[in-house]
Amino acid sequence: MNSTATLILGVCIGTLTFSALAETEPSIIPLPQRMELHDGSFKLRSDAKIQAGPDALKTAEFLAGTLRKSTGYPLAVVATDSASATKDANTNLGPEGYELSVTADSVVLRASTSTGLFYGAQSLLQLLPTEIFSSQVVANVNWQAPCVQIQDWPRFKWRGFMLDVSRHFYNKSEVEQILDAMALHKLNTFHWHLTDDNGWRIEIKKYPKLTSIGAWRSGVGFGLASNSTAAYGPDGRYGGFYTQKEIREVVAYAADRHITVIPEIEMPGHALAALTAYPEFGTGDGPFEIPMVGGVNPGIFSPAKPETFQFLQDVLTEVFQLFSSPIVHIGGDEVPPEPWTHDAACQALMKKEGLKTPDELESWFIRRIEKFVNAHGKTLIGWSEIARGGLAKNAIVMDWIGGGREAAADGHDVVMTPTSFCYLDYYQSRDHSTEPHAIGGYLPLQKVYEFEPVPAGLDPQLQHHILGGQGNLWTEYIANLKHVEYMAFPRLAALAEVTWSAKEARNFADFTRRLQLENKRLDQLGINYRLYRPETRIKVGSWMPSQIKSTPSAIEWDVTKNVTAEGTARVSLDYTSGACGINIDWVALSEDGKEIARDNHTGFTGASPRDSLYLLKIPAPKPGAHYALRAQVAGFGGTDSVGDVFWDLPPLSSKP
Ligand code: ACM
């Protein structure tokens, strides 16, 4: 839409009412580009009306609908002519920008697109008391917003969230709840990871077995409790899929929230669910079976069979019809080389095409698919690996393990999702004893907040190729929506700020201040989140393979400066790398060589740690004494593990 749309709320009061200052400072997330706070506030009254120009009516109805639910006010939407609506509009804020002016007697929202208006409405909602997000009428709330002038626009055009619905399944209504949470944070791209080894989740009419077989497995898998999910079919199998009707509904629901849905159909790897249903398209003879665990599996599509391409093209043809997005994700990550190197037909194909490595064969595969995708007016996006054997011409690279800078330098568009800043399946704390079991890693909120999507060293002239960033949620160990939300928030709010707000304006302390109201908003919306608290653990040491023996022996770390008070020290031994782990017999503390505390339980630290937190009751420290932490450990399955030792000694709560 070219005309400028305006939305004016509550111009019915002529008198200036400089009511009390708002109780709290504005806490908009993501932080607007420009915001001036003025004295006074706008009070939303029951007789307020929303005037909207022709192009603003839909957003006005959206805003009115939200406001009505919690205020109970009628809030009529009144159509105005476009001439008065566009008066004084600023059209320089880009396709997603908006201007919001809150004064004591009116709220005026202007944008050059309905997307900008929608984002302005989100900011306005965040200026009102958090009860505005209640789904029921809330009495006795002073519905006022502080007077502000905001001019706002996003830094990046791709502000994404990826959800893996293959490892675990979330139904249509659950996906829509996630879209609502994205919209609140002005995130605009939902990357829907619809297929993988553990389940195929999209109905394809031409290949019904993809969902009758490929969408179901014998149980929840991944070592999770069967009651951690309700996603069971009538026959008791675990799984589910979206019908084409549901897919269209989700795409429309997202569009109403100015979110583009990018479908991902994984190829040539991560294809076991598809191959369980249609083994004839695989490398090797099969049979294939949907696994109950994650990892990189050998069940991959065969590029040497013309019928494989026919199948994938048929699937993509249906996908193109379901999704309005001009961009389609075809995966391309983690293709194990062995199936192709051991397959005579693939070897013959490589010889015929002059391809020297499996990477080049993958590239050949991707380029062939890209031709088909482009011929249908769509653009292909794939994970880092699609660039390895020569990048398909117009492809967009989604960088998770590098290659983004090189691809951008080569003229490709890039979306940055590096594991070290964007993998929301990683632990949010180093203290695993207080977190749900996760895949591993460590990605605290502050680290996400410090993410810089533009790779270091990229020529400024080429930075426009960095479309933005995205949080990825792989769901091996996440079987239900509440757990999805816990992993996503507040880290996804931090990513929203990274991708929307000005780099220079980012300030973690201010972000965590704003989180207090953000959390109240999420409470109103019924969205689960992790309560942010700074990491209080201190790293007091580490161990190297040279210190680990196959029989039990003690390792010692100096903690003299860490014994600061009487209390209970929480000590954890956290494996970080190596093929093996260590069994732990006990952890103890000595004062000038004499043991004063010990936790005698057995634990293990490795890829799947168990009981690796030790509690030591510490008496009041003796000035000048030397304190040593000791642990008796033995390598398990080998002695190559590396890890860190953490110490947390919270002060005893003050006595009355
Ligand atoms: C990925 O995490 N395998 C893209």
PDB file of N, CA and C in Angstrom, residues 357 464 532:
ATOM      1  N   THR A 357      33.800 -34.912  -4.695  1.00  0.00           N
ATOM      2  CA  THR A 357      33.537 -35.168  -3.277  1.00  0.00           C
ATOM      3  C   THR A 357      32.032 -35.225  -3.016  1.00  0.00           C
ATOM      4  N   HIS A 464      24.552  -5.089   3.304  1.00  0.00           N
ATOM      5  CA  HIS A 464      23.108  -5.202   3.004  1.00  0.00           C
ATOM      6  C   HIS A 464      22.718  -6.644   2.688  1.00  0.00           C
ATOM      7  N   TYR A 532      14.732 -14.290  34.485  1.00  0.00           N
ATOM      8  CA  TYR A 532      16.155 -13.978  34.364  1.00  0.00           C
ATOM      9  C   TYR A 532      16.772 -13.696  35.731  1.00  0.00           C
TER      10      TYR A 532
END
